[in-house]
């Protein structure tokens, strides 16, 4: 079939919102079928055993990716609907949404690239060609990610504007603050820091603390700002735009706070959370191990208390920010 031209039959506005909803529904339908097939394969008696799961990791991994693709398409449709209702669903936003939907629908049908050498093919999830028909019936399957749409998107983003983020006023202001900080303090120095294999300067860490980067999602009664996870995404993306090492600093604090909030005692919460939020205490993530990665359920390193100390045995592939951690 001939591909849509941008000025001709390409869907826009409310029509595109409807087609995005159709695409999300199709992906969800395929996921539901895949989930049923995988469950029948791994849970014949209704119970999942870790042994069965270990022997079918590629299938389970692929199902997780498919679930993620379906969720992204649903969220894309929801964002498009909100932007359209607010009169903010412009050409850049429409092109981005239709290209994404078209690409994702085709990857679901042909194979989702989970990494450079591992693909989740429909047959890996027990899906037959008939199970994918709902994808082929989507207009955006063939008319979403077209050459004309991609070429036009390149034209409209040439000035550096990448469309409406959909962020509220608070998050937009936060993004601009972090962007100014990055352009002023990080981007001009990042290449030199990298070439010298230098650590993130302490003064940069202190300024991040002063900006509240380590307190974003922590509840206010523990010294935090009580903001959403979305705020952490916004801040991390902007900081990472300057240098990935700076961008990951805030996430270390968030992970530590989350673990203490979920599993710590009240005494531990009172002692550690306010200090992490203020930047007085810098935590680290001691996760990744040889042959295991960051699968926290399979870690082999152990810390055993011996009198007043803990004896640690095991191996780590790397540790995030160990030289800066307290």
PDB file of C-alpha atoms in Angstrom:
ATOM      1  CA  UNK A   1       0.000   0.000   0.000  1.00  0.00           C
ATOM      2  CA  UNK A   2       1.131   3.534  -0.648  1.00  0.00           C
ATOM      3  CA  UNK A   3       2.453   5.290   2.400  1.00  0.00           C
ATOM      4  CA  UNK A   4       0.683   8.365   3.794  1.00  0.00           C
ATOM      5  CA  UNK A   5       1.965  11.760   2.796  1.00  0.00           C
ATOM      6  CA  UNK A   6       2.231  14.320   5.547  1.00  0.00           C
ATOM      7  CA  UNK A   7       0.013  16.833   3.787  1.00  0.00           C
ATOM      8  CA  UNK A   8      -2.443  14.261   2.427  1.00  0.00           C
ATOM      9  CA  UNK A   9      -4.037  11.337   4.209  1.00  0.00           C
ATOM     10  CA  UNK A  10      -1.903  11.272   7.347  1.00  0.00           C
ATOM     11  CA  UNK A  11      -4.083  11.110  10.492  1.00  0.00           C
ATOM     12  CA  UNK A  12      -4.032  14.208  12.696  1.00  0.00           C
ATOM     13  CA  UNK A  13      -5.672  15.583  15.820  1.00  0.00           C
ATOM     14  CA  UNK A  14      -8.557  13.596  17.207  1.00  0.00           C
ATOM     15  CA  UNK A  15      -8.328  11.011  14.436  1.00  0.00           C
ATOM     16  CA  UNK A  16      -4.760  10.250  15.437  1.00  0.00           C
ATOM     17  CA  UNK A  17      -5.744   9.995  19.115  1.00  0.00           C
ATOM     18  CA  UNK A  18      -8.319   7.375  18.128  1.00  0.00           C
ATOM     19  CA  UNK A  19      -5.742   5.443  16.118  1.00  0.00           C
ATOM     20  CA  UNK A  20      -3.261   5.572  18.990  1.00  0.00           C
ATOM     21  CA  UNK A  21      -5.903   4.112  21.273  1.00  0.00           C
ATOM     22  CA  UNK A  22      -6.500   1.380  18.687  1.00  0.00           C
ATOM     23  CA  UNK A  23      -2.769   0.607  18.582  1.00  0.00           C
ATOM     24  CA  UNK A  24      -2.585   0.376  22.379  1.00  0.00           C
ATOM     25  CA  UNK A  25      -5.587  -1.943  22.454  1.00  0.00           C
ATOM     26  CA  UNK A  26      -4.031  -4.185  19.823  1.00  0.00           C
ATOM     27  CA  UNK A  27      -0.758  -4.451  21.743  1.00  0.00           C
ATOM     28  CA  UNK A  28      -2.641  -5.223  24.940  1.00  0.00           C
ATOM     29  CA  UNK A  29      -4.608  -7.954  23.176  1.00  0.00           C
ATOM     30  CA  UNK A  30      -1.427  -9.578  21.888  1.00  0.00           C
ATOM     31  CA  UNK A  31       0.133  -9.357  25.344  1.00  0.00           C
ATOM     32  CA  UNK A  32      -2.918 -11.019  26.921  1.00  0.00           C
ATOM     33  CA  UNK A  33      -2.620 -13.919  24.491  1.00  0.00           C
ATOM     34  CA  UNK A  34       1.113 -14.212  25.050  1.00  0.00           C
ATOM     35  CA  UNK A  35       0.647 -14.150  28.812  1.00  0.00           C
ATOM     36  CA  UNK A  36      -1.890 -16.959  28.551  1.00  0.00           C
ATOM     37  CA  UNK A  37       0.442 -19.070  26.377  1.00  0.00           C
ATOM     38  CA  UNK A  38       3.440 -18.484  28.648  1.00  0.00           C
ATOM     39  CA  UNK A  39       1.364 -19.328  31.733  1.00  0.00           C
ATOM     40  CA  UNK A  40       0.202 -22.563  30.123  1.00  0.00           C
ATOM     41  CA  UNK A  41       3.829 -23.421  29.396  1.00  0.00           C
ATOM     42  CA  UNK A  42       5.329 -22.491  32.766  1.00  0.00           C
ATOM     43  CA  UNK A  43       2.365 -23.037  35.083  1.00  0.00           C
ATOM     44  CA  UNK A  44       0.542 -26.165  33.886  1.00  0.00           C
ATOM     45  CA  UNK A  45      -0.753 -26.802  37.404  1.00  0.00           C
ATOM     46  CA  UNK A  46      -1.399 -23.148  38.165  1.00  0.00           C
ATOM     47  CA  UNK A  47       1.775 -22.643  40.184  1.00  0.00           C
ATOM     48  CA  UNK A  48       5.043 -21.132  39.034  1.00  0.00           C
ATOM     49  CA  UNK A  49       8.238 -22.784  40.163  1.00  0.00           C
ATOM     50  CA  UNK A  50      11.567 -20.983  40.165  1.00  0.00           C
ATOM     51  CA  UNK A  51      13.116 -24.002  38.459  1.00  0.00           C
ATOM     52  CA  UNK A  52      10.696 -23.785  35.530  1.00  0.00           C
ATOM     53  CA  UNK A  53      11.239 -20.026  35.307  1.00  0.00           C
ATOM     54  CA  UNK A  54      15.040 -20.397  35.312  1.00  0.00           C
ATOM     55  CA  UNK A  55      14.735 -22.780  32.376  1.00  0.00           C
ATOM     56  CA  UNK A  56      12.599 -20.359  30.364  1.00  0.00           C
ATOM     57  CA  UNK A  57      14.259 -17.028  31.045  1.00  0.00           C
ATOM     58  CA  UNK A  58      14.173 -15.952  27.403  1.00  0.00           C
ATOM     59  CA  UNK A  59      10.417 -16.490  27.285  1.00  0.00           C
ATOM     60  CA  UNK A  60       9.859 -14.649  30.572  1.00  0.00           C
ATOM     61  CA  UNK A  61      12.172 -11.844  29.507  1.00  0.00           C
ATOM     62  CA  UNK A  62      10.326 -11.473  26.221  1.00  0.00           C
ATOM     63  CA  UNK A  63       6.958 -11.379  27.949  1.00  0.00           C
ATOM     64  CA  UNK A  64       8.197  -8.567  30.194  1.00  0.00           C
ATOM     65  CA  UNK A  65       9.323  -6.578  27.186  1.00  0.00           C
ATOM     66  CA  UNK A  66       5.998  -7.106  25.449  1.00  0.00           C
ATOM     67  CA  UNK A  67       4.189  -5.906  28.571  1.00  0.00           C
ATOM     68  CA  UNK A  68       6.379  -2.806  28.558  1.00  0.00           C
ATOM     69  CA  UNK A  69       5.658  -2.074  24.890  1.00  0.00           C
ATOM     70  CA  UNK A  70       1.916  -2.379  25.508  1.00  0.00           C
ATOM     71  CA  UNK A  71       2.176  -0.059  28.521  1.00  0.00           C
ATOM     72  CA  UNK A  72       4.171   2.533  26.552  1.00  0.00           C
ATOM     73  CA  UNK A  73       1.605   2.527  23.757  1.00  0.00           C
ATOM     74  CA  UNK A  74      -1.224   2.960  26.269  1.00  0.00           C
ATOM     75  CA  UNK A  75       0.567   5.848  27.977  1.00  0.00           C
ATOM     76  CA  UNK A  76       1.332   7.435  24.598  1.00  0.00           C
ATOM     77  CA  UNK A  77      -2.364   7.314  23.718  1.00  0.00           C
ATOM     78  CA  UNK A  78      -3.254   8.823  27.101  1.00  0.00           C
ATOM     79  CA  UNK A  79      -0.735  11.661  26.755  1.00  0.00           C
ATOM     80  CA  UNK A  80      -1.927  12.361  23.216  1.00  0.00           C
ATOM     81  CA  UNK A  81      -5.513  12.537  24.450  1.00  0.00           C
ATOM     82  CA  UNK A  82      -4.619  14.997  27.206  1.00  0.00           C
ATOM     83  CA  UNK A  83      -2.569  17.184  24.880  1.00  0.00           C
ATOM     84  CA  UNK A  84      -5.339  17.194  22.275  1.00  0.00           C
ATOM     85  CA  UNK A  85      -7.960  18.134  24.874  1.00  0.00           C
ATOM     86  CA  UNK A  86      -5.745  21.022  25.977  1.00  0.00           C
ATOM     87  CA  UNK A  87      -5.058  22.260  22.458  1.00  0.00           C
ATOM     88  CA  UNK A  88      -1.395  21.280  22.744  1.00  0.00           C
ATOM     89  CA  UNK A  89      -1.253  18.323  20.341  1.00  0.00           C
ATOM     90  CA  UNK A  90       0.806  20.026  17.665  1.00  0.00           C
ATOM     91  CA  UNK A  91       2.644  18.713  14.647  1.00  0.00           C
ATOM     92  CA  UNK A  92       5.783  17.683  16.532  1.00  0.00           C
ATOM     93  CA  UNK A  93       3.796  15.785  19.152  1.00  0.00           C
ATOM     94  CA  UNK A  94       1.641  14.092  16.519  1.00  0.00           C
ATOM     95  CA  UNK A  95       4.581  12.999  14.410  1.00  0.00           C
ATOM     96  CA  UNK A  96       6.433  11.638  17.432  1.00  0.00           C
ATOM     97  CA  UNK A  97       3.394   9.673  18.616  1.00  0.00           C
ATOM     98  CA  UNK A  98       2.544   8.117  15.250  1.00  0.00           C
ATOM     99  CA  UNK A  99       6.165   7.157  14.519  1.00  0.00           C
ATOM    100  CA  UNK A 100       6.510   5.535  17.941  1.00  0.00           C
ATOM    101  CA  UNK A 101       3.238   3.636  17.575  1.00  0.00           C
ATOM    102  CA  UNK A 102       4.076   2.404  14.099  1.00  0.00           C
ATOM    103  CA  UNK A 103       7.538   1.240  15.126  1.00  0.00           C
ATOM    104  CA  UNK A 104       6.344  -0.530  18.257  1.00  0.00           C
ATOM    105  CA  UNK A 105       3.527  -2.338  16.468  1.00  0.00           C
ATOM    106  CA  UNK A 106       5.968  -3.607  13.856  1.00  0.00           C
ATOM    107  CA  UNK A 107       8.529  -4.676  16.462  1.00  0.00           C
ATOM    108  CA  UNK A 108       5.873  -6.615  18.367  1.00  0.00           C
ATOM    109  CA  UNK A 109       4.926  -8.406  15.142  1.00  0.00           C
ATOM    110  CA  UNK A 110       8.471  -9.050  13.943  1.00  0.00           C
ATOM    111  CA  UNK A 111      10.619  -9.222  17.049  1.00  0.00           C
ATOM    112  CA  UNK A 112      11.362  -6.915  19.971  1.00  0.00           C
ATOM    113  CA  UNK A 113      15.100  -6.150  20.289  1.00  0.00           C
ATOM    114  CA  UNK A 114      15.808  -6.744  23.971  1.00  0.00           C
ATOM    115  CA  UNK A 115      19.521  -6.187  23.350  1.00  0.00           C
ATOM    116  CA  UNK A 116      21.943  -6.379  20.422  1.00  0.00           C
ATOM    117  CA  UNK A 117      21.797 -10.160  20.244  1.00  0.00           C
ATOM    118  CA  UNK A 118      18.476 -11.141  21.803  1.00  0.00           C
ATOM    119  CA  UNK A 119      15.054 -10.692  20.224  1.00  0.00           C
ATOM    120  CA  UNK A 120      11.614 -11.624  21.523  1.00  0.00           C
ATOM    121  CA  UNK A 121       9.910 -13.203  18.492  1.00  0.00           C
ATOM    122  CA  UNK A 122       6.177 -13.932  18.596  1.00  0.00           C
ATOM    123  CA  UNK A 123       6.857 -17.670  18.347  1.00  0.00           C
ATOM    124  CA  UNK A 124       9.057 -17.455  21.458  1.00  0.00           C
ATOM    125  CA  UNK A 125       5.934 -16.466  23.368  1.00  0.00           C
ATOM    126  CA  UNK A 126       3.741 -19.146  21.841  1.00  0.00           C
ATOM    127  CA  UNK A 127       2.057 -16.761  19.410  1.00  0.00           C
ATOM    128  CA  UNK A 128       0.888 -17.785  15.941  1.00  0.00           C
ATOM    129  CA  UNK A 129       0.337 -15.547  12.934  1.00  0.00           C
ATOM    130  CA  UNK A 130      -3.393 -15.423  13.643  1.00  0.00           C
ATOM    131  CA  UNK A 131      -2.677 -13.965  17.077  1.00  0.00           C
ATOM    132  CA  UNK A 132      -1.007 -10.990  15.423  1.00  0.00           C
ATOM    133  CA  UNK A 133      -3.863 -10.123  13.039  1.00  0.00           C
ATOM    134  CA  UNK A 134      -5.106  -7.428  15.403  1.00  0.00           C
ATOM    135  CA  UNK A 135      -1.800  -5.590  14.840  1.00  0.00           C
ATOM    136  CA  UNK A 136      -2.042  -5.765  11.064  1.00  0.00           C
ATOM    137  CA  UNK A 137      -5.513  -4.215  11.181  1.00  0.00           C
ATOM    138  CA  UNK A 138      -4.169  -1.087  12.880  1.00  0.00           C
ATOM    139  CA  UNK A 139      -3.828   1.870  10.540  1.00  0.00           C
ATOM    140  CA  UNK A 140      -0.591   2.909  12.245  1.00  0.00           C
ATOM    141  CA  UNK A 141       0.993  -0.487  11.675  1.00  0.00           C
ATOM    142  CA  UNK A 142       1.598   0.539   8.078  1.00  0.00           C
ATOM    143  CA  UNK A 143       1.053   4.289   8.153  1.00  0.00           C
ATOM    144  CA  UNK A 144       2.693   5.273  11.436  1.00  0.00           C
ATOM    145  CA  UNK A 145       6.460   5.078  11.083  1.00  0.00           C
ATOM    146  CA  UNK A 146       6.746   6.142   7.460  1.00  0.00           C
ATOM    147  CA  UNK A 147       9.692   7.708   5.678  1.00  0.00           C
ATOM    148  CA  UNK A 148       7.630  10.848   5.077  1.00  0.00           C
ATOM    149  CA  UNK A 149       6.770  11.151   8.777  1.00  0.00           C
ATOM    150  CA  UNK A 150      10.387  10.686   9.839  1.00  0.00           C
ATOM    151  CA  UNK A 151      11.644  13.219   7.307  1.00  0.00           C
ATOM    152  CA  UNK A 152       9.104  15.797   8.437  1.00  0.00           C
ATOM    153  CA  UNK A 153       9.932  15.240  12.109  1.00  0.00           C
ATOM    154  CA  UNK A 154      13.601  15.926  11.381  1.00  0.00           C
ATOM    155  CA  UNK A 155      12.562  19.217   9.794  1.00  0.00           C
ATOM    156  CA  UNK A 156      10.380  20.403  12.657  1.00  0.00           C
ATOM    157  CA  UNK A 157      12.875  19.572  15.424  1.00  0.00           C
ATOM    158  CA  UNK A 158      15.810  21.178  13.627  1.00  0.00           C
ATOM    159  CA  UNK A 159      15.493  24.260  15.851  1.00  0.00           C
ATOM    160  CA  UNK A 160      15.981  22.153  18.986  1.00  0.00           C
ATOM    161  CA  UNK A 161      12.332  22.075  20.072  1.00  0.00           C
ATOM    162  CA  UNK A 162      11.213  18.508  20.660  1.00  0.00           C
ATOM    163  CA  UNK A 163       7.551  19.050  21.411  1.00  0.00           C
ATOM    164  CA  UNK A 164       5.331  19.489  24.436  1.00  0.00           C
ATOM    165  CA  UNK A 165       6.651  17.411  27.330  1.00  0.00           C
ATOM    166  CA  UNK A 166       3.266  17.212  28.988  1.00  0.00           C
ATOM    167  CA  UNK A 167       4.848  18.274  32.294  1.00  0.00           C
ATOM    168  CA  UNK A 168       2.995  20.470  34.756  1.00  0.00           C
ATOM    169  CA  UNK A 169       4.281  23.874  35.813  1.00  0.00           C
ATOM    170  CA  UNK A 170       6.297  22.600  38.768  1.00  0.00           C
ATOM    171  CA  UNK A 171       8.095  19.926  36.784  1.00  0.00           C
ATOM    172  CA  UNK A 172       8.695  22.262  33.839  1.00  0.00           C
ATOM    173  CA  UNK A 173      10.299  24.812  36.160  1.00  0.00           C
ATOM    174  CA  UNK A 174      12.366  22.053  37.749  1.00  0.00           C
ATOM    175  CA  UNK A 175      13.565  20.930  34.327  1.00  0.00           C
ATOM    176  CA  UNK A 176      14.599  24.463  33.393  1.00  0.00           C
ATOM    177  CA  UNK A 177      16.471  24.889  36.680  1.00  0.00           C
ATOM    178  CA  UNK A 178      18.409  21.675  36.134  1.00  0.00           C
ATOM    179  CA  UNK A 179      19.079  22.583  32.523  1.00  0.00           C
ATOM    180  CA  UNK A 180      20.586  25.916  33.529  1.00  0.00           C
ATOM    181  CA  UNK A 181      22.710  24.185  36.168  1.00  0.00           C
ATOM    182  CA  UNK A 182      23.960  21.655  33.626  1.00  0.00           C
ATOM    183  CA  UNK A 183      24.778  24.273  31.013  1.00  0.00           C
ATOM    184  CA  UNK A 184      26.561  26.442  33.553  1.00  0.00           C
ATOM    185  CA  UNK A 185      28.371  23.939  35.777  1.00  0.00           C
ATOM    186  CA  UNK A 186      28.446  20.487  34.175  1.00  0.00           C
ATOM    187  CA  UNK A 187      28.558  20.560  30.369  1.00  0.00           C
ATOM    188  CA  UNK A 188      31.580  22.927  30.121  1.00  0.00           C
ATOM    189  CA  UNK A 189      33.644  20.648  32.389  1.00  0.00           C
ATOM    190  CA  UNK A 190      32.343  17.144  31.739  1.00  0.00           C
ATOM    191  CA  UNK A 191      34.748  16.279  28.926  1.00  0.00           C
ATOM    192  CA  UNK A 192      37.759  17.359  30.973  1.00  0.00           C
ATOM    193  CA  UNK A 193      36.533  15.400  34.004  1.00  0.00           C
ATOM    194  CA  UNK A 194      36.103  12.359  31.800  1.00  0.00           C
ATOM    195  CA  UNK A 195      39.557  12.639  30.192  1.00  0.00           C
ATOM    196  CA  UNK A 196      41.188  12.945  33.594  1.00  0.00           C
ATOM    197  CA  UNK A 197      39.124  10.046  34.957  1.00  0.00           C
ATOM    198  CA  UNK A 198      38.147  12.439  37.734  1.00  0.00           C
ATOM    199  CA  UNK A 199      35.461  12.013  40.341  1.00  0.00           C
ATOM    200  CA  UNK A 200      32.429  14.264  40.410  1.00  0.00           C
ATOM    201  CA  UNK A 201      33.722  17.354  42.250  1.00  0.00           C
ATOM    202  CA  UNK A 202      32.486  17.740  45.801  1.00  0.00           C
ATOM    203  CA  UNK A 203      31.319  21.278  45.133  1.00  0.00           C
ATOM    204  CA  UNK A 204      29.047  19.967  42.371  1.00  0.00           C
ATOM    205  CA  UNK A 205      27.620  17.392  44.779  1.00  0.00           C
ATOM    206  CA  UNK A 206      27.009  20.115  47.361  1.00  0.00           C
ATOM    207  CA  UNK A 207      25.205  22.286  44.828  1.00  0.00           C
ATOM    208  CA  UNK A 208      23.027  19.326  43.846  1.00  0.00           C
ATOM    209  CA  UNK A 209      22.185  18.869  47.517  1.00  0.00           C
ATOM    210  CA  UNK A 210      21.314  22.560  47.813  1.00  0.00           C
ATOM    211  CA  UNK A 211      18.994  22.184  44.814  1.00  0.00           C
ATOM    212  CA  UNK A 212      17.200  19.333  46.568  1.00  0.00           C
ATOM    213  CA  UNK A 213      18.258  16.586  44.157  1.00  0.00           C
ATOM    214  CA  UNK A 214      18.764  14.048  46.952  1.00  0.00           C
ATOM    215  CA  UNK A 215      15.427  14.838  48.606  1.00  0.00           C
ATOM    216  CA  UNK A 216      13.029  14.797  45.668  1.00  0.00           C
ATOM    217  CA  UNK A 217      10.810  11.785  46.332  1.00  0.00           C
ATOM    218  CA  UNK A 218      11.463  11.298  50.040  1.00  0.00           C
ATOM    219  CA  UNK A 219       8.378  12.111  52.193  1.00  0.00           C
ATOM    220  CA  UNK A 220       8.474  15.507  53.858  1.00  0.00           C
ATOM    221  CA  UNK A 221       8.304  14.066  57.385  1.00  0.00           C
ATOM    222  CA  UNK A 222      11.719  12.502  56.738  1.00  0.00           C
ATOM    223  CA  UNK A 223      13.288  15.688  55.410  1.00  0.00           C
ATOM    224  CA  UNK A 224      12.381  15.230  51.758  1.00  0.00           C
ATOM    225  CA  UNK A 225      10.313  17.197  49.266  1.00  0.00           C
ATOM    226  CA  UNK A 226       7.586  14.592  48.799  1.00  0.00           C
ATOM    227  CA  UNK A 227       7.527  14.865  45.019  1.00  0.00           C
ATOM    228  CA  UNK A 228       6.617  12.210  42.465  1.00  0.00           C
ATOM    229  CA  UNK A 229       8.830   9.649  40.767  1.00  0.00           C
ATOM    230  CA  UNK A 230       8.325  11.715  37.646  1.00  0.00           C
ATOM    231  CA  UNK A 231      10.321  14.509  39.272  1.00  0.00           C
ATOM    232  CA  UNK A 232      13.275  12.138  39.631  1.00  0.00           C
ATOM    233  CA  UNK A 233      12.964  11.211  35.952  1.00  0.00           C
ATOM    234  CA  UNK A 234      12.973  14.879  34.926  1.00  0.00           C
ATOM    235  CA  UNK A 235      15.969  15.755  37.092  1.00  0.00           C
ATOM    236  CA  UNK A 236      17.970  12.645  36.142  1.00  0.00           C
ATOM    237  CA  UNK A 237      17.416  13.208  32.428  1.00  0.00           C
ATOM    238  CA  UNK A 238      18.519  16.825  32.574  1.00  0.00           C
ATOM    239  CA  UNK A 239      21.596  16.106  34.680  1.00  0.00           C
ATOM    240  CA  UNK A 240      22.530  13.127  32.489  1.00  0.00           C
ATOM    241  CA  UNK A 241      22.355  15.370  29.449  1.00  0.00           C
ATOM    242  CA  UNK A 242      25.431  17.099  30.866  1.00  0.00           C
ATOM    243  CA  UNK A 243      27.245  14.008  32.141  1.00  0.00           C
ATOM    244  CA  UNK A 244      25.877  10.585  32.978  1.00  0.00           C
ATOM    245  CA  UNK A 245      27.956  10.383  36.163  1.00  0.00           C
ATOM    246  CA  UNK A 246      26.201  13.464  37.520  1.00  0.00           C
ATOM    247  CA  UNK A 247      22.829  12.205  36.342  1.00  0.00           C
ATOM    248  CA  UNK A 248      23.085   9.028  38.378  1.00  0.00           C
ATOM    249  CA  UNK A 249      23.847  10.732  41.680  1.00  0.00           C
ATOM    250  CA  UNK A 250      20.241  11.462  42.590  1.00  0.00           C
ATOM    251  CA  UNK A 251      19.081   7.945  41.825  1.00  0.00           C
ATOM    252  CA  UNK A 252      21.543   6.478  44.347  1.00  0.00           C
ATOM    253  CA  UNK A 253      19.948   8.524  47.105  1.00  0.00           C
ATOM    254  CA  UNK A 254      16.452   7.572  45.967  1.00  0.00           C
ATOM    255  CA  UNK A 255      17.250   3.843  45.922  1.00  0.00           C
ATOM    256  CA  UNK A 256      18.774   4.006  49.401  1.00  0.00           C
ATOM    257  CA  UNK A 257      15.828   5.981  50.793  1.00  0.00           C
ATOM    258  CA  UNK A 258      13.335   3.580  49.222  1.00  0.00           C
ATOM    259  CA  UNK A 259      15.047   0.569  50.773  1.00  0.00           C
ATOM    260  CA  UNK A 260      15.187   2.177  54.209  1.00  0.00           C
ATOM    261  CA  UNK A 261      11.573   3.345  53.969  1.00  0.00           C
ATOM    262  CA  UNK A 262      10.362  -0.108  53.009  1.00  0.00           C
ATOM    263  CA  UNK A 263      12.519  -2.266  55.269  1.00  0.00           C
ATOM    264  CA  UNK A 264      14.209  -0.097  57.873  1.00  0.00           C
ATOM    265  CA  UNK A 265      13.327   0.353  61.496  1.00  0.00           C
ATOM    266  CA  UNK A 266      11.991   3.674  62.781  1.00  0.00           C
ATOM    267  CA  UNK A 267      15.369   4.294  64.385  1.00  0.00           C
ATOM    268  CA  UNK A 268      17.152   3.704  61.077  1.00  0.00           C
ATOM    269  CA  UNK A 269      14.729   5.987  59.241  1.00  0.00           C
ATOM    270  CA  UNK A 270      15.252   8.784  61.746  1.00  0.00           C
ATOM    271  CA  UNK A 271      19.026   8.407  61.630  1.00  0.00           C
ATOM    272  CA  UNK A 272      19.670   8.047  57.914  1.00  0.00           C
ATOM    273  CA  UNK A 273      16.865   9.541  55.822  1.00  0.00           C
ATOM    274  CA  UNK A 274      17.247  13.242  56.742  1.00  0.00           C
ATOM    275  CA  UNK A 275      21.013  13.038  56.250  1.00  0.00           C
ATOM    276  CA  UNK A 276      20.641  11.402  52.839  1.00  0.00           C
ATOM    277  CA  UNK A 277      18.071  14.028  51.826  1.00  0.00           C
ATOM    278  CA  UNK A 278      20.391  16.884  52.802  1.00  0.00           C
ATOM    279  CA  UNK A 279      23.408  15.369  51.080  1.00  0.00           C
ATOM    280  CA  UNK A 280      25.268  14.961  54.365  1.00  0.00           C
ATOM    281  CA  UNK A 281      25.329  11.205  53.749  1.00  0.00           C
ATOM    282  CA  UNK A 282      26.067   9.933  50.231  1.00  0.00           C
ATOM    283  CA  UNK A 283      24.885   6.336  49.709  1.00  0.00           C
ATOM    284  CA  UNK A 284      26.081   3.868  47.116  1.00  0.00           C
ATOM    285  CA  UNK A 285      24.612   0.880  45.299  1.00  0.00           C
ATOM    286  CA  UNK A 286      26.564  -2.325  45.890  1.00  0.00           C
ATOM    287  CA  UNK A 287      24.586  -4.584  43.559  1.00  0.00           C
ATOM    288  CA  UNK A 288      26.277  -5.904  40.432  1.00  0.00           C
ATOM    289  CA  UNK A 289      28.050  -9.267  40.670  1.00  0.00           C
ATOM    290  CA  UNK A 290      29.790 -11.613  38.201  1.00  0.00           C
ATOM    291  CA  UNK A 291      27.363 -14.051  36.522  1.00  0.00           C
ATOM    292  CA  UNK A 292      24.424 -12.410  38.283  1.00  0.00           C
ATOM    293  CA  UNK A 293      24.285  -8.767  37.272  1.00  0.00           C
ATOM    294  CA  UNK A 294      21.944  -6.727  39.454  1.00  0.00           C
ATOM    295  CA  UNK A 295      19.477  -9.520  40.189  1.00  0.00           C
ATOM    296  CA  UNK A 296      19.025  -8.789  43.897  1.00  0.00           C
ATOM    297  CA  UNK A 297      17.315 -12.103  44.461  1.00  0.00           C
ATOM    298  CA  UNK A 298      20.411 -14.015  43.375  1.00  0.00           C
ATOM    299  CA  UNK A 299      23.225 -12.081  45.057  1.00  0.00           C
ATOM    300  CA  UNK A 300      25.900 -14.252  46.675  1.00  0.00           C
ATOM    301  CA  UNK A 301      27.849 -11.617  48.603  1.00  0.00           C
ATOM    302  CA  UNK A 302      27.167 -11.927  52.313  1.00  0.00           C
ATOM    303  CA  UNK A 303      27.720  -9.683  55.344  1.00  0.00           C
ATOM    304  CA  UNK A 304      27.879 -11.634  58.608  1.00  0.00           C
ATOM    305  CA  UNK A 305      28.089  -9.862  61.933  1.00  0.00           C
ATOM    306  CA  UNK A 306      31.123 -10.786  64.005  1.00  0.00           C
ATOM    307  CA  UNK A 307      31.141  -8.871  67.266  1.00  0.00           C
ATOM    308  CA  UNK A 308      31.171  -5.161  66.510  1.00  0.00           C
ATOM    309  CA  UNK A 309      31.937  -5.567  62.795  1.00  0.00           C
ATOM    310  CA  UNK A 310      30.482  -7.194  59.714  1.00  0.00           C
ATOM    311  CA  UNK A 311      32.631  -9.554  57.689  1.00  0.00           C
ATOM    312  CA  UNK A 312      31.817  -9.266  53.999  1.00  0.00           C
ATOM    313  CA  UNK A 313      32.572 -12.092  51.569  1.00  0.00           C
ATOM    314  CA  UNK A 314      31.881 -12.158  47.855  1.00  0.00           C
ATOM    315  CA  UNK A 315      32.666 -10.380  44.594  1.00  0.00           C
ATOM    316  CA  UNK A 316      31.343  -7.270  42.917  1.00  0.00           C
ATOM    317  CA  UNK A 317      31.734  -6.334  39.264  1.00  0.00           C
ATOM    318  CA  UNK A 318      31.520  -2.645  40.094  1.00  0.00           C
ATOM    319  CA  UNK A 319      30.137  -0.311  42.732  1.00  0.00           C
ATOM    320  CA  UNK A 320      28.475   2.990  41.901  1.00  0.00           C
ATOM    321  CA  UNK A 321      30.234   6.051  43.368  1.00  0.00           C
ATOM    322  CA  UNK A 322      32.161   4.067  46.020  1.00  0.00           C
ATOM    323  CA  UNK A 323      34.828   6.732  46.544  1.00  0.00           C
ATOM    324  CA  UNK A 324      32.227   9.389  47.286  1.00  0.00           C
ATOM    325  CA  UNK A 325      29.980   7.246  49.481  1.00  0.00           C
ATOM    326  CA  UNK A 326      29.933   7.463  53.272  1.00  0.00           C
TER     327      UNK A 326
END
